[in-house]
Amino acid sequence: MPVVDIKEMLQHAYQNGYAVGAFDLVSLEFLEGIIEAAERCRSPVIVSLAESHFEHYDFELLTTAAEAAAQRSSVPVAIFLDHGAGLDSAVRAINGGCNGVMVDASHHPLPDNIALTRQVVEMAHSCGVPVEGELGYVPGVEGEDAERHPGEISYTTVAEACTYLQQTEVDFLAVSIGTVHGRMNGCPELDIGRLAEINRALRIPLVIHGGTGLSDEQFRQLIENGVAKINYYTALSDAAAQQIRANTGAGPGGYTQLTRGVSDSVRAECERCMRLWRSAGQADAVLQSCTPWRMVEHLIIYNVSGIDEEQARRMAAEGRRILGQIPGVRHVLTGEAVKQDAKYRFCWLIRFVHEKVIDSYRDHPDHVRFADELFRPVAGDRISIDYELVR
Ligand code: 13P
């Protein structure tokens, strides 16, 4: 299962002088194109889901598809929440299958950015999930003309970056050094000197947003100065749109005719980036040096006493509702033995996204309340074991 720990993936890139593409997807065609590009280039890859795009697709469905695509691919993949607004978004992403999250509170004043980011870091780290924060402001909107959103760039300063890192403990930092989200006329001017200073001061993988439209030389300089993750979307969206326009020109056709070739056009652009950013050819080294992302099954088999079977079913339903909301819980299944004479009549199968959730789940107030008030008093006869899952 080549979903890998994204912190280790980006450390590898940072130490070996290349950057991993974090490509935003908005459809299955994008997902197929991105993964196919990574396979062809033997490159690690981050499939990224931006909260601003959630109005265009069902987040849980597309993340599940991304997870399935990652599991059957032969290159290391991470699944990432891009531009999450805060704690609720991060919990939803982690429970939905992302193994890395970004919290973007960069439009808030520094103390508020720090407070919000810190909240997300505490929760995510208790689930084993690394966090990207952003400091300084990168204007524009992915997929749109940059001049339609002419916000002022606010540059990241070295002093603020040091304070921010120390107080939030983010794993990666998105910096603002002149890039802009979206489609631009010409290249933006980048403050590479500032980037170099931030890199010398922080020594953690840095992230660039607004990758579309930068020159080959600019990418080279970014990577030379600590950028290990490059966020990229508008160019993929434009390549897909161009393909659809070409298909339209070929005469009347239905959906499948209109979208024919879209995943190939996304793939071609991703491949170009992977070779340019030198992540091409790194897949095997990353697989060897990074921990596979393994979920844990918290298994309980039990019998009840003092309540009847109908009451036991209601208790299980309440548990599915409450426990499924706890950070790091991928799903909660409950079951009843198929054979009446089984030694244990009932079970819980609670999927944790990471081994660390064993502790954070045990201590979470909602779990403690449910277990102490509803479950343990009636389920003294039980066996409980955590299993690490391998595919
Ligand atoms: P572009 O759309 O400019 O490539 O930026 C993408 C991005 O930064 C996503 O977070």
PDB file of N, CA, C and O in Angstrom, residues 58 61 67 71-72 74 91 94 109 121 148 185 190 196-197 219-220 231 234 244 258 260 293 310 313 327 359 380:
ATOM      1  N   ASP A  58     -17.913  15.777  -4.421  1.00  0.00           N
ATOM      2  CA  ASP A  58     -18.173  15.249  -3.084  1.00  0.00           C
ATOM      3  C   ASP A  58     -16.827  14.840  -2.474  1.00  0.00           C
ATOM      4  O   ASP A  58     -16.177  13.908  -2.950  1.00  0.00           O
ATOM      5  N   LEU A  61     -16.285  11.166  -1.410  1.00  0.00           N
ATOM      6  CA  LEU A  61     -16.200  10.229  -2.539  1.00  0.00           C
ATOM      7  C   LEU A  61     -14.857  10.334  -3.247  1.00  0.00           C
ATOM      8  O   LEU A  61     -14.217   9.326  -3.558  1.00  0.00           O
ATOM      9  N   GLU A  67      -7.717   7.343  -2.331  1.00  0.00           N
ATOM     10  CA  GLU A  67      -7.132   6.289  -1.484  1.00  0.00           C
ATOM     11  C   GLU A  67      -7.013   4.976  -2.281  1.00  0.00           C
ATOM     12  O   GLU A  67      -5.984   4.303  -2.235  1.00  0.00           O
ATOM     13  N   GLN A  71      -3.593   3.044  -3.303  1.00  0.00           N
ATOM     14  CA  GLN A  71      -3.332   1.672  -2.862  1.00  0.00           C
ATOM     15  C   GLN A  71      -2.921   0.768  -4.013  1.00  0.00           C
ATOM     16  O   GLN A  71      -2.114  -0.135  -3.855  1.00  0.00           O
ATOM     17  N   ARG A  72      -3.476   1.010  -5.200  1.00  0.00           N
ATOM     18  CA  ARG A  72      -3.095   0.093  -6.283  1.00  0.00           C
ATOM     19  C   ARG A  72      -1.926   0.624  -7.108  1.00  0.00           C
ATOM     20  O   ARG A  72      -1.463  -0.035  -8.021  1.00  0.00           O
ATOM     21  N   SER A  74       2.085   1.898  -7.748  1.00  0.00           N
ATOM     22  CA  SER A  74       3.363   1.344  -7.290  1.00  0.00           C
ATOM     23  C   SER A  74       4.328   2.446  -6.867  1.00  0.00           C
ATOM     24  O   SER A  74       5.486   2.187  -6.616  1.00  0.00           O
ATOM     25  N   VAL A  91     -10.346  17.910  10.815  1.00  0.00           N
ATOM     26  CA  VAL A  91     -10.888  16.640  11.344  1.00  0.00           C
ATOM     27  C   VAL A  91     -11.620  15.889  10.226  1.00  0.00           C
ATOM     28  O   VAL A  91     -11.431  14.686  10.032  1.00  0.00           O
ATOM     29  N   ILE A  94      -9.014  14.362   7.861  1.00  0.00           N
ATOM     30  CA  ILE A  94      -8.287  13.218   8.427  1.00  0.00           C
ATOM     31  C   ILE A  94      -9.212  12.006   8.510  1.00  0.00           C
ATOM     32  O   ILE A  94      -8.852  10.893   8.124  1.00  0.00           O
ATOM     33  N   PRO A 109      -4.610  38.105  11.396  1.00  0.00           N
ATOM     34  CA  PRO A 109      -3.411  38.666  12.032  1.00  0.00           C
ATOM     35  C   PRO A 109      -2.582  37.548  12.658  1.00  0.00           C
ATOM     36  O   PRO A 109      -3.131  36.493  13.036  1.00  0.00           O
ATOM     37  N   VAL A 121      -2.659  21.714  14.721  1.00  0.00           N
ATOM     38  CA  VAL A 121      -1.459  20.890  14.902  1.00  0.00           C
ATOM     39  C   VAL A 121      -1.660  19.916  16.066  1.00  0.00           C
ATOM     40  O   VAL A 121      -1.345  18.722  15.960  1.00  0.00           O
ATOM     41  N   ARG A 148      -8.229  39.065 -11.763  1.00  0.00           N
ATOM     42  CA  ARG A 148      -9.603  39.191 -11.226  1.00  0.00           C
ATOM     43  C   ARG A 148      -9.595  39.213  -9.707  1.00  0.00           C
ATOM     44  O   ARG A 148     -10.593  39.535  -9.077  1.00  0.00           O
ATOM     45  N   ASN A 185      -0.382  36.994 -16.523  1.00  0.00           N
ATOM     46  CA  ASN A 185       0.314  37.416 -17.736  1.00  0.00           C
ATOM     47  C   ASN A 185       1.779  37.560 -17.372  1.00  0.00           C
ATOM     48  O   ASN A 185       2.131  38.430 -16.595  1.00  0.00           O
ATOM     49  N   LEU A 190      10.069  36.899  -8.004  1.00  0.00           N
ATOM     50  CA  LEU A 190      10.191  36.179  -6.729  1.00  0.00           C
ATOM     51  C   LEU A 190      11.339  36.747  -5.902  1.00  0.00           C
ATOM     52  O   LEU A 190      12.381  37.114  -6.444  1.00  0.00           O
ATOM     53  N   ALA A 196      15.741  32.176   0.761  1.00  0.00           N
ATOM     54  CA  ALA A 196      16.999  31.569   1.232  1.00  0.00           C
ATOM     55  C   ALA A 196      17.175  31.828   2.735  1.00  0.00           C
ATOM     56  O   ALA A 196      17.568  30.932   3.494  1.00  0.00           O
ATOM     57  N   GLU A 197      16.849  33.045   3.159  1.00  0.00           N
ATOM     58  CA  GLU A 197      16.998  33.376   4.590  1.00  0.00           C
ATOM     59  C   GLU A 197      16.016  32.571   5.441  1.00  0.00           C
ATOM     60  O   GLU A 197      16.370  32.060   6.511  1.00  0.00           O
ATOM     61  N   PHE A 219      11.683  27.736 -10.845  1.00  0.00           N
ATOM     62  CA  PHE A 219      11.495  26.472 -10.113  1.00  0.00           C
ATOM     63  C   PHE A 219      12.832  25.964  -9.584  1.00  0.00           C
ATOM     64  O   PHE A 219      12.935  25.507  -8.451  1.00  0.00           O
ATOM     65  N   ARG A 220      13.869  26.074 -10.421  1.00  0.00           N
ATOM     66  CA  ARG A 220      15.189  25.598  -9.996  1.00  0.00           C
ATOM     67  C   ARG A 220      15.645  26.364  -8.746  1.00  0.00           C
ATOM     68  O   ARG A 220      16.114  25.776  -7.764  1.00  0.00           O
ATOM     69  N   ASN A 231       2.633  23.474  -5.001  1.00  0.00           N
ATOM     70  CA  ASN A 231       1.193  23.326  -5.244  1.00  0.00           C
ATOM     71  C   ASN A 231       0.862  23.828  -6.644  1.00  0.00           C
ATOM     72  O   ASN A 231       1.298  24.912  -7.050  1.00  0.00           O
ATOM     73  N   THR A 234      -3.829  25.491 -11.665  1.00  0.00           N
ATOM     74  CA  THR A 234      -4.425  26.205 -12.803  1.00  0.00           C
ATOM     75  C   THR A 234      -3.967  25.646 -14.149  1.00  0.00           C
ATOM     76  O   THR A 234      -4.778  25.495 -15.077  1.00  0.00           O
ATOM     77  N   ILE A 244     -11.057  19.840 -23.808  1.00  0.00           N
ATOM     78  CA  ILE A 244     -12.523  19.806 -23.982  1.00  0.00           C
ATOM     79  C   ILE A 244     -12.931  20.726 -25.138  1.00  0.00           C
ATOM     80  O   ILE A 244     -13.774  20.371 -25.964  1.00  0.00           O
ATOM     81  N   LEU A 258     -16.823  14.496 -25.086  1.00  0.00           N
ATOM     82  CA  LEU A 258     -16.293  15.812 -24.692  1.00  0.00           C
ATOM     83  C   LEU A 258     -15.123  15.703 -23.723  1.00  0.00           C
ATOM     84  O   LEU A 258     -14.233  16.541 -23.728  1.00  0.00           O
ATOM     85  N   ARG A 260     -13.085  13.108 -23.507  1.00  0.00           N
ATOM     86  CA  ARG A 260     -12.036  12.182 -23.984  1.00  0.00           C
ATOM     87  C   ARG A 260     -10.672  12.893 -23.991  1.00  0.00           C
ATOM     88  O   ARG A 260     -10.542  14.022 -24.448  1.00  0.00           O
ATOM     89  N   TRP A 293       2.005   4.154   5.307  1.00  0.00           N
ATOM     90  CA  TRP A 293       0.905   4.673   6.111  1.00  0.00           C
ATOM     91  C   TRP A 293      -0.017   3.512   6.444  1.00  0.00           C
ATOM     92  O   TRP A 293      -0.725   3.002   5.578  1.00  0.00           O
ATOM     93  N   GLU A 310     -31.994  -5.953  21.963  1.00  0.00           N
ATOM     94  CA  GLU A 310     -32.472  -4.716  21.329  1.00  0.00           C
ATOM     95  C   GLU A 310     -31.769  -3.504  21.947  1.00  0.00           C
ATOM     96  O   GLU A 310     -31.337  -2.582  21.242  1.00  0.00           O
ATOM     97  N   ARG A 313     -28.332  -3.272  20.612  1.00  0.00           N
ATOM     98  CA  ARG A 313     -28.276  -2.681  19.259  1.00  0.00           C
ATOM     99  C   ARG A 313     -28.376  -1.164  19.332  1.00  0.00           C
ATOM    100  O   ARG A 313     -27.690  -0.452  18.598  1.00  0.00           O
ATOM    101  N   PRO A 327     -11.582  12.656  16.247  1.00  0.00           N
ATOM    102  CA  PRO A 327     -10.484  12.803  15.295  1.00  0.00           C
ATOM    103  C   PRO A 327      -9.663  11.527  15.162  1.00  0.00           C
ATOM    104  O   PRO A 327      -9.301  10.906  16.167  1.00  0.00           O
ATOM    105  N   ASP A 359      -3.997   6.137  21.505  1.00  0.00           N
ATOM    106  CA  ASP A 359      -3.952   6.924  22.751  1.00  0.00           C
ATOM    107  C   ASP A 359      -4.928   8.098  22.731  1.00  0.00           C
ATOM    108  O   ASP A 359      -5.627   8.342  23.708  1.00  0.00           O
ATOM    109  N   GLY A 380     -18.776  -6.279  30.466  1.00  0.00           N
ATOM    110  CA  GLY A 380     -17.606  -6.713  31.243  1.00  0.00           C
ATOM    111  C   GLY A 380     -16.878  -7.868  30.574  1.00  0.00           C
ATOM    112  O   GLY A 380     -15.658  -8.001  30.684  1.00  0.00           O
TER     113      GLY A 380
END
